[in-house]
Short mmCIF file of C-alpha atoms and ligand atoms in Angstrom, two decimals:
data_model
loop_
_atom_site.label_atom_id
_atom_site.label_comp_id
_atom_site.label_asym_id
_atom_site.label_seq_id
_atom_site.Cartn_x
_atom_site.Cartn_y
_atom_site.Cartn_z
CA MET A 1118 19.53 -25.82 -38.30
CA LEU A 1119 20.25 -24.09 -35.21
CA PRO A 1120 18.15 -24.37 -31.94
CA ILE A 1121 15.91 -21.54 -31.50
CA GLN A 1122 16.12 -19.88 -28.50
CA SER A 1123 12.99 -18.50 -26.63
CA ASN A 1124 12.03 -17.61 -23.24
CA GLY A 1125 14.58 -19.26 -21.21
CA TYR A 1126 14.71 -22.48 -23.16
CA SER A 1127 15.76 -23.84 -26.48
CA VAL A 1128 13.55 -25.29 -29.32
CA PHE A 1129 15.82 -28.33 -31.10
CA PHE A 1130 15.40 -29.52 -34.82
CA ASP A 1131 17.97 -31.45 -36.32
CA ASN A 1132 18.24 -34.85 -34.98
CA SER A 1133 16.60 -33.65 -31.88
CA LEU A 1134 16.09 -36.63 -30.60
CA ALA A 1135 20.05 -36.87 -30.07
CA SER A 1136 19.58 -33.45 -28.23
CA LEU A 1137 17.05 -34.97 -26.00
CA LYS A 1138 19.35 -37.66 -25.10
CA GLU A 1139 22.01 -34.98 -24.04
CA PHE A 1140 19.16 -33.17 -22.29
CA LEU A 1141 18.42 -36.07 -20.22
CA ASN A 1142 21.64 -37.37 -19.77
CA THR A 1143 22.98 -33.92 -18.39
CA SER A 1144 20.13 -33.16 -15.82
CA ASP A 1145 19.31 -35.29 -12.71
CA TYR A 1146 15.88 -35.73 -12.56
CA SER A 1147 14.61 -37.93 -9.76
CA LYS A 1148 11.68 -39.40 -12.00
CA VAL A 1149 10.69 -39.14 -15.40
CA PHE A 1150 7.37 -39.32 -16.75
CA PHE A 1151 5.85 -39.69 -19.97
CA LEU A 1152 2.24 -38.23 -21.19
CA THR A 1153 0.85 -39.67 -24.09
CA ASP A 1154 -2.37 -40.56 -25.55
CA LEU A 1155 -3.56 -43.83 -27.03
CA ASN A 1156 -2.00 -42.87 -30.50
CA THR A 1157 1.15 -41.29 -29.62
CA SER A 1158 1.82 -44.52 -27.59
CA GLU A 1159 1.18 -46.42 -30.42
CA HIS A 1160 3.17 -43.99 -32.95
CA CYS A 1161 5.77 -42.26 -31.31
CA LEU A 1162 7.03 -43.81 -28.27
CA PRO A 1163 8.65 -46.14 -30.31
CA LEU A 1164 10.59 -43.77 -32.12
CA ILE A 1165 12.06 -42.59 -28.57
CA GLY A 1166 13.01 -45.95 -27.69
CA LYS A 1167 14.62 -46.22 -31.31
CA TYR A 1168 17.02 -43.36 -30.51
CA LEU A 1169 17.22 -43.65 -26.72
CA PRO A 1170 17.45 -47.50 -26.07
CA GLU A 1171 19.32 -47.02 -22.89
CA LEU A 1172 16.35 -44.95 -21.47
CA ASP A 1173 14.00 -47.28 -19.17
CA ASN A 1174 13.44 -45.86 -15.96
CA TYR A 1175 10.19 -43.87 -16.92
CA ASP A 1176 6.46 -44.29 -16.43
CA ILE A 1177 3.93 -43.87 -18.79
CA ILE A 1178 1.06 -41.83 -18.46
CA GLU A 1179 -1.79 -42.76 -21.07
CA VAL A 1180 -4.73 -40.67 -21.71
CA ASP A 1181 -7.65 -41.11 -24.49
CA PRO A 1182 -6.88 -38.93 -27.41
CA GLY A 1183 -8.82 -35.69 -28.47
CA GLU A 1184 -10.13 -32.27 -27.86
CA GLU A 1185 -12.87 -33.58 -25.69
CA ASN A 1186 -10.65 -35.06 -23.46
CA LYS A 1187 -8.83 -31.44 -23.00
CA ASN A 1188 -10.41 -31.16 -19.43
CA ILE A 1189 -9.99 -30.93 -15.79
CA ASP A 1190 -11.30 -34.67 -15.52
CA TYR A 1191 -8.43 -36.23 -17.49
CA CYS A 1192 -6.02 -33.74 -15.71
CA ILE A 1193 -6.99 -34.88 -12.34
CA GLY A 1194 -6.15 -38.50 -13.77
CA VAL A 1195 -2.85 -37.04 -14.65
CA TRP A 1196 -2.20 -35.43 -11.48
CA GLN A 1197 -3.51 -38.56 -9.63
CA MET A 1198 -0.99 -41.10 -11.86
CA LEU A 1199 1.87 -38.55 -11.02
CA LEU A 1200 0.89 -38.80 -6.96
CA ASP A 1201 0.44 -42.51 -7.54
CA PHE A 1202 4.12 -43.35 -9.32
CA GLY A 1203 5.62 -41.20 -6.50
CA ALA A 1204 6.35 -37.67 -8.78
CA ASP A 1205 7.97 -35.16 -6.17
CA ARG A 1206 9.13 -31.77 -7.15
CA ASN A 1207 11.99 -32.68 -9.00
CA SER A 1208 10.51 -34.86 -11.45
CA LEU A 1209 10.03 -34.35 -15.36
CA LEU A 1210 7.21 -34.37 -17.35
CA ILE A 1211 7.66 -35.10 -20.64
CA ASN A 1212 4.76 -34.43 -23.11
CA LEU A 1213 4.69 -36.57 -26.03
CA GLY A 1214 1.76 -35.66 -28.68
CA GLY A 1215 -0.41 -32.96 -30.43
CA GLY A 1216 -1.31 -29.81 -29.11
CA VAL A 1217 -3.77 -31.36 -26.73
CA ILE A 1218 -0.93 -33.29 -25.10
CA THR A 1219 1.40 -30.53 -24.83
CA ASP A 1220 -1.52 -27.94 -23.45
CA MET A 1221 -2.95 -30.64 -21.00
CA GLY A 1222 0.34 -31.80 -19.86
CA GLY A 1223 1.82 -28.35 -19.72
CA PHE A 1224 -0.94 -27.46 -17.18
CA ALA A 1225 -1.00 -30.43 -15.13
CA ALA A 1226 2.82 -29.98 -14.69
CA SER A 1227 2.56 -26.29 -14.17
CA THR A 1228 0.37 -26.73 -11.21
CA PHE A 1229 1.40 -29.87 -9.66
CA LYS A 1230 2.88 -29.43 -5.98
CA ARG A 1231 3.22 -25.71 -7.65
CA GLY A 1232 5.18 -26.40 -10.51
CA ILE A 1233 7.58 -29.47 -12.00
CA ASP A 1234 9.87 -29.47 -14.99
CA PHE A 1235 8.22 -30.23 -18.50
CA ILE A 1236 9.56 -30.73 -21.80
CA GLN A 1237 7.67 -30.90 -25.06
CA ILE A 1238 7.96 -33.00 -27.88
CA PRO A 1239 4.92 -32.01 -30.45
CA THR A 1240 4.02 -34.93 -32.84
CA THR A 1241 1.60 -33.18 -35.09
CA LEU A 1242 2.58 -30.50 -37.36
CA LEU A 1243 0.06 -28.25 -35.65
CA SER A 1244 1.80 -28.52 -32.36
CA GLN A 1245 5.36 -28.32 -33.83
CA VAL A 1246 4.66 -25.05 -35.40
CA ASP A 1247 2.17 -23.64 -32.84
CA ALA A 1248 1.27 -24.89 -29.46
CA SER A 1249 4.47 -26.66 -28.30
CA VAL A 1250 5.95 -22.92 -28.61
CA GLY A 1251 5.26 -19.95 -26.47
CA GLY A 1252 4.28 -21.20 -23.02
CA LYS A 1253 0.64 -21.29 -23.00
CA THR A 1254 -0.58 -24.20 -21.24
CA GLY A 1255 -4.29 -25.07 -20.52
CA ILE A 1256 -7.59 -26.97 -20.67
CA ASP A 1257 -10.94 -26.39 -21.74
CA LEU A 1258 -13.94 -26.03 -19.41
CA GLY A 1259 -17.28 -27.41 -21.19
CA SER A 1260 -17.61 -25.95 -24.27
CA ILE A 1261 -15.06 -22.87 -23.71
CA LYS A 1262 -11.82 -23.59 -25.32
CA ASN A 1263 -8.20 -23.28 -23.33
CA ILE A 1264 -10.46 -21.17 -20.57
CA ILE A 1265 -8.21 -22.31 -17.60
CA GLY A 1266 -4.45 -22.23 -18.12
CA THR A 1267 -1.32 -20.81 -17.28
CA PHE A 1268 1.79 -19.18 -18.93
CA THR A 1269 4.73 -21.45 -17.97
CA GLN A 1270 7.88 -22.38 -20.02
CA PRO A 1271 8.97 -25.44 -20.93
CA LYS A 1272 12.46 -26.96 -20.30
CA ALA A 1273 12.89 -27.37 -23.73
CA VAL A 1274 11.12 -28.50 -27.15
CA PHE A 1275 12.31 -31.02 -29.28
CA ILE A 1276 10.82 -31.14 -32.90
CA SER A 1277 11.42 -34.02 -35.33
CA THR A 1278 9.64 -34.41 -38.61
CA GLU A 1279 9.78 -38.13 -38.18
CA PHE A 1280 6.75 -38.33 -36.15
CA LEU A 1281 4.64 -36.39 -38.98
CA LYS A 1282 4.94 -39.75 -41.28
CA THR A 1283 2.19 -41.76 -39.25
CA LEU A 1284 -0.13 -38.89 -39.11
CA SER A 1285 -3.22 -38.56 -41.47
CA LYS A 1286 -3.30 -36.50 -44.71
CA ARG A 1287 -6.20 -34.29 -43.08
CA GLN A 1288 -4.53 -33.64 -39.80
CA LEU A 1289 -1.25 -32.20 -41.83
CA VAL A 1290 -3.46 -30.23 -43.94
CA SER A 1291 -5.16 -28.81 -40.48
CA GLY A 1292 -1.76 -28.11 -38.81
CA PHE A 1293 -0.87 -26.23 -42.18
CA ALA A 1294 -3.32 -23.52 -41.53
CA GLU A 1295 -1.10 -22.22 -38.72
CA ILE A 1296 2.18 -22.09 -41.07
CA VAL A 1297 -0.38 -20.15 -43.59
CA LYS A 1298 -1.28 -17.90 -40.63
CA HIS A 1299 2.45 -17.11 -40.04
CA GLY A 1300 3.22 -16.16 -43.49
CA LEU A 1301 -0.02 -13.91 -43.55
CA ILE A 1302 0.56 -11.83 -40.58
CA ALA A 1303 4.33 -11.71 -40.73
CA ASP A 1304 6.31 -12.60 -43.70
CA LYS A 1305 4.82 -12.30 -47.48
CA ASP A 1306 7.91 -14.24 -48.82
CA TYR A 1307 7.36 -17.14 -46.88
CA TYR A 1308 3.34 -16.93 -47.41
CA TYR A 1309 4.23 -17.32 -51.44
CA GLN A 1310 7.25 -19.82 -50.88
CA ILE A 1311 4.79 -22.43 -48.69
CA GLN A 1312 2.35 -22.53 -51.76
CA ASN A 1313 5.01 -24.76 -53.29
CA ILE A 1314 5.70 -27.11 -50.53
CA ASP A 1315 4.08 -30.57 -50.36
CA ILE A 1316 1.87 -30.29 -47.07
CA VAL A 1317 1.95 -34.10 -46.60
CA ASP A 1318 5.62 -33.92 -46.19
CA PRO A 1319 6.22 -30.76 -45.23
CA PRO A 1320 10.39 -29.91 -44.97
CA ALA A 1321 11.66 -29.10 -41.76
CA GLU A 1322 12.90 -25.70 -43.25
CA ALA A 1323 9.00 -24.33 -43.39
CA ILE A 1324 8.71 -25.59 -39.55
CA TYR A 1325 11.75 -23.88 -38.57
CA ARG A 1326 10.29 -20.66 -40.25
CA SER A 1327 7.15 -20.82 -38.79
CA VAL A 1328 8.56 -21.79 -35.09
CA GLU A 1329 10.98 -18.66 -35.89
CA ILE A 1330 8.08 -16.39 -36.57
CA LYS A 1331 5.96 -17.40 -33.61
CA ASN A 1332 9.14 -17.14 -31.82
CA HIS A 1333 9.78 -13.98 -32.51
CA VAL A 1334 6.22 -12.54 -31.43
CA VAL A 1335 5.79 -14.84 -28.18
CA THR A 1336 9.60 -13.56 -26.89
CA THR A 1337 8.78 -9.61 -27.64
CA ASP A 1338 5.08 -10.01 -26.05
CA PRO A 1339 5.21 -13.33 -23.77
CA PHE A 1340 2.00 -12.27 -21.74
CA GLU A 1341 0.18 -11.42 -24.96
CA LYS A 1342 0.03 -7.32 -24.09
CA GLY A 1343 0.40 -6.29 -27.61
CA LEU A 1344 1.85 -8.12 -30.31
CA ARG A 1345 1.09 -11.69 -29.37
CA LYS A 1346 -2.23 -10.91 -29.99
CA THR A 1347 -1.62 -10.80 -33.85
CA LEU A 1348 -1.33 -14.68 -33.33
CA ASN A 1349 -5.07 -14.77 -33.14
CA PHE A 1350 -5.51 -13.76 -36.53
CA GLY A 1351 -8.46 -16.13 -37.98
CA HIS A 1352 -8.74 -17.37 -34.51
CA THR A 1353 -11.83 -14.89 -33.09
CA ILE A 1354 -14.24 -16.52 -35.33
CA GLY A 1355 -12.04 -19.59 -36.15
CA HIS A 1356 -12.57 -20.80 -32.37
CA ALA A 1357 -16.12 -19.85 -32.24
CA VAL A 1358 -16.79 -21.95 -35.39
CA GLU A 1359 -14.59 -24.81 -34.24
CA THR A 1360 -16.69 -24.74 -30.71
CA TYR A 1361 -19.98 -24.92 -32.50
CA SER A 1362 -18.69 -27.78 -35.06
CA LEU A 1363 -17.59 -29.61 -32.06
CA LYS A 1364 -20.88 -29.38 -30.03
CA ASN A 1365 -22.99 -30.20 -33.17
CA ASP A 1366 -21.41 -31.78 -36.37
CA SER A 1367 -20.96 -35.84 -35.96
CA ASP A 1368 -17.45 -35.21 -37.69
CA PRO A 1369 -16.61 -32.05 -36.30
CA LEU A 1370 -13.87 -29.47 -37.70
CA LEU A 1371 -10.50 -29.93 -36.83
CA HIS A 1372 -8.73 -26.80 -35.35
CA GLY A 1373 -6.94 -25.79 -38.35
CA GLU A 1374 -9.77 -26.35 -40.67
CA ALA A 1375 -12.02 -24.06 -38.45
CA ILE A 1376 -9.01 -21.38 -38.35
CA ALA A 1377 -8.86 -21.41 -42.22
CA LEU A 1378 -12.61 -20.85 -42.06
CA GLY A 1379 -11.73 -17.88 -39.61
CA MET A 1380 -8.95 -16.57 -41.54
CA ILE A 1381 -11.23 -16.00 -44.94
CA CYS A 1382 -13.83 -14.25 -42.39
CA GLU A 1383 -11.27 -12.27 -40.81
CA SER A 1384 -9.65 -11.32 -44.25
CA PHE A 1385 -12.74 -9.90 -45.40
CA LEU A 1386 -13.16 -8.05 -42.06
CA SER A 1387 -9.26 -6.70 -42.63
CA HIS A 1388 -10.51 -5.49 -46.05
CA LYS A 1389 -13.72 -3.70 -44.97
CA HIS A 1390 -12.15 -2.11 -41.45
CA ASN A 1391 -8.45 -2.62 -41.90
CA GLY A 1392 -7.32 -1.31 -45.15
CA LEU A 1393 -6.45 -4.81 -46.70
CA GLY A 1394 -6.59 -4.57 -50.52
CA GLU A 1395 -9.16 -5.95 -52.60
CA GLU A 1396 -6.28 -7.73 -54.40
CA ASP A 1397 -4.68 -9.37 -51.40
CA LEU A 1398 -8.15 -10.18 -50.05
CA LYS A 1399 -8.76 -12.38 -53.56
CA GLU A 1400 -5.60 -13.99 -53.11
CA ILE A 1401 -5.88 -15.17 -49.70
CA ILE A 1402 -9.53 -16.45 -50.86
CA ARG A 1403 -8.09 -18.34 -53.43
CA TYR A 1404 -5.58 -19.95 -52.03
CA ILE A 1405 -6.98 -20.82 -48.58
CA ARG A 1406 -9.80 -22.50 -50.61
CA SER A 1407 -7.45 -24.23 -52.67
CA VAL A 1408 -6.18 -26.38 -49.72
CA PHE A 1409 -8.99 -26.39 -47.10
CA PRO A 1410 -12.29 -27.85 -47.29
CA ASP A 1411 -15.27 -25.62 -47.26
CA TYR A 1412 -17.64 -25.74 -44.21
CA SER A 1413 -21.25 -25.48 -44.77
CA PHE A 1414 -21.99 -22.42 -42.11
CA LYS A 1415 -25.89 -22.36 -41.71
CA PRO A 1416 -27.28 -18.65 -40.90
CA SER A 1417 -29.28 -20.56 -38.16
CA SER A 1418 -25.79 -21.15 -36.34
CA TYR A 1419 -24.74 -17.65 -36.33
CA SER A 1420 -26.52 -16.60 -33.19
CA ASP A 1421 -24.67 -19.60 -31.40
CA VAL A 1422 -21.59 -18.66 -33.03
CA MET A 1423 -21.83 -15.21 -31.97
CA GLU A 1424 -22.41 -16.44 -28.24
CA PHE A 1425 -19.23 -18.49 -28.03
CA MET A 1426 -17.06 -15.52 -29.60
CA LYS A 1427 -18.37 -13.39 -26.33
CA ASN A 1428 -16.91 -15.91 -24.11
CA ASP A 1429 -13.59 -15.63 -25.56
CA LYS A 1430 -11.19 -14.92 -22.83
CA LYS A 1431 -9.36 -11.98 -25.08
CA ASN A 1432 -12.54 -9.99 -25.11
CA ILE A 1433 -12.52 -7.24 -22.91
CA SER A 1434 -15.78 -5.66 -21.27
CA GLY A 1435 -17.82 -7.46 -23.66
CA ASN A 1436 -15.86 -6.28 -27.03
CA ILE A 1437 -14.90 -8.33 -29.51
CA GLY A 1438 -11.26 -8.22 -30.37
CA PHE A 1439 -9.84 -8.68 -33.68
CA ALA A 1440 -6.37 -8.79 -34.95
CA LEU A 1441 -6.67 -7.93 -38.61
CA LEU A 1442 -4.47 -7.90 -41.73
CA LYS A 1443 -3.23 -4.64 -43.24
CA GLU A 1444 -1.42 -6.36 -46.18
CA ILE A 1445 -0.07 -10.02 -46.58
CA GLY A 1446 2.65 -10.10 -44.01
CA GLN A 1447 1.59 -7.47 -41.80
CA CYS A 1448 -0.92 -7.43 -39.11
CA ASP A 1449 -2.56 -4.75 -36.64
CA TYR A 1450 -4.42 -5.77 -33.33
CA ASN A 1451 -6.96 -4.40 -31.15
CA ILE A 1452 -9.57 -3.86 -33.39
CA TYR A 1453 -13.04 -3.78 -31.82
CA LEU A 1454 -15.92 -4.87 -34.00
CA GLU A 1455 -19.81 -4.92 -33.79
CA GLU A 1456 -22.02 -8.02 -34.10
CA THR A 1457 -23.62 -6.71 -37.36
CA GLN A 1458 -19.81 -6.39 -38.77
CA ILE A 1459 -19.05 -9.63 -37.77
CA ILE A 1460 -22.21 -11.30 -39.30
CA GLU A 1461 -21.58 -9.55 -42.56
CA SER A 1462 -18.20 -11.64 -42.52
CA PHE A 1463 -20.34 -14.89 -42.24
CA ASN A 1464 -22.38 -13.84 -44.91
CA TYR A 1465 -19.83 -13.27 -47.46
CA TYR A 1466 -18.08 -16.58 -46.45
CA ASN A 1467 -21.42 -18.39 -47.51
CA SER A 1468 -21.87 -16.13 -50.45
CA LEU A 1469 -18.50 -17.51 -51.78
CA LEU A 1470 -19.73 -20.97 -51.48
CA ASN A 1471 -22.55 -20.14 -53.64
CA GLN A 1472 -20.30 -18.91 -56.44
N1 NAD B 2370 -0.54 -23.43 -26.60
C1 NAD B 2370 -0.83 -23.05 -27.70
O1 NAD B 2370 0.04 -21.95 -28.21
C2 NAD B 2370 -1.79 -23.48 -28.71
C3 NAD B 2370 -1.51 -22.89 -30.12
C4 NAD B 2370 -2.36 -23.57 -30.84
C5 NAD B 2370 -3.02 -24.62 -30.83
N2 NAD B 2370 -3.26 -25.13 -29.53
C6 NAD B 2370 -4.03 -26.22 -29.02
O2 NAD B 2370 -3.74 -27.38 -29.58
C7 NAD B 2370 -4.58 -28.51 -29.83
C8 NAD B 2370 -4.84 -28.86 -31.03
O3 NAD B 2370 -3.69 -29.81 -31.45
P1 NAD B 2370 -3.56 -30.89 -32.47
O4 NAD B 2370 -4.11 -30.54 -33.79
O5 NAD B 2370 -1.97 -31.34 -32.38
O6 NAD B 2370 -4.40 -31.98 -31.57
P2 NAD B 2370 -4.25 -33.13 -30.95
O7 NAD B 2370 -3.35 -33.07 -29.96
O8 NAD B 2370 -5.53 -33.98 -30.75
O9 NAD B 2370 -3.83 -34.39 -32.17
C9 NAD B 2370 -4.57 -34.63 -33.16
C10 NAD B 2370 -4.92 -36.26 -33.41
O10 NAD B 2370 -3.42 -36.68 -33.65
C11 NAD B 2370 -3.02 -37.81 -33.00
N3 NAD B 2370 -1.89 -37.97 -33.09
C12 NAD B 2370 -0.87 -37.18 -32.60
N4 NAD B 2370 0.63 -37.47 -32.90
C13 NAD B 2370 0.44 -38.29 -34.24
C14 NAD B 2370 1.49 -39.21 -34.71
N5 NAD B 2370 2.59 -38.69 -34.65
N6 NAD B 2370 1.04 -40.10 -35.61
C15 NAD B 2370 -0.25 -40.34 -35.56
N7 NAD B 2370 -1.41 -39.97 -35.00
C16 NAD B 2370 -0.69 -39.00 -33.97
C17 NAD B 2370 -3.54 -37.77 -31.72
O11 NAD B 2370 -3.80 -38.80 -30.93
C18 NAD B 2370 -4.84 -37.06 -31.93
O12 NAD B 2370 -6.15 -38.09 -32.40
C19 NAD B 2370 -5.97 -27.60 -29.25
O13 NAD B 2370 -6.50 -28.00 -28.07
C20 NAD B 2370 -5.30 -26.27 -29.28
O14 NAD B 2370 -6.33 -25.80 -28.60
C21 NAD B 2370 -2.51 -24.68 -28.53
#
């Protein structure tokens, strides 16, 4: 599989850790840092050591895992460690982890000393097919996700399915939601093909196709003026429900689980307001519910979820914008809906659970 060319950088697949070695050998960074979390230190750093045994001149900055730590306090910790370890403008930060690490590390690097180089080594399925490609970096502020951040491209992305072997099934299924989304918004054949793959052992070819789809969108529209908004399918409602769940549930939804729910609600909205056929709607609901867990989404939570949705940074002048399907494999954007219409989709979701 040839590297995919993005906005000024390459995404490496086959034997990508050999490509990482070559990348480091042919560059002359004054210092190299790895940003990890406790889990990727344990499971992923040893793989780097296996492929690059001669790499010994680096420092490790390790943070606690989890979305709740993707915030300014942890970011200050990263900046402080870079300072303490003597990072200069010619330093490289290697983000080794899931989307929390690639987002926060990208943000820390893009702002430290007005920007140092960074590369992404995504280690979850979600970060491989989504978070590590496209140049969005960021952190959460309070309960508002990704509200602080930059558009900054990495110097390279290295994807290896070897990292996925230590991920839990729940995390793999969560990441799979973005693969489903890519099929739904851009490639009908791919949407049907992925139904035959083993989610707990996803083939590199499926990850490659997903990155191709995302990359086509983000290279066409790097700053989300138009086409890139299609990547938000399932996310307007999904993000708000994810935020609600993080605040209220003892075992909160994972990102992809919330996006799965969001894709069902937004498919309903696509049917009502954007011409998605009833057969397509039924097919999407059938498939998503066969893969992802249902969520008990109480009517008493609707107002909180609506509030989170109103805070979404993609809204303009208080209007809630959606990307909605026209058919499986085709998506439109800039469709603005009213609160009552959105709540109808929550009721529809709940009615499915009672059938
Ligand atoms: N920038 C973007 O375009 C973009 C796109 C989608 C999602 N995101 C962001 O990505 C984040 C979610 O990413 P995620 O699902 O990867 O979550 P995550 O980074 O929290 O990783 C999930 C868990 O898996 C652990 N882990 C990571 N790699 C592992 C491995 N190989 N083996 C064992 N455990 C491992 C982590 O420590 C963590 O506990 C969210 O913050 C979301 O906003 C960003």
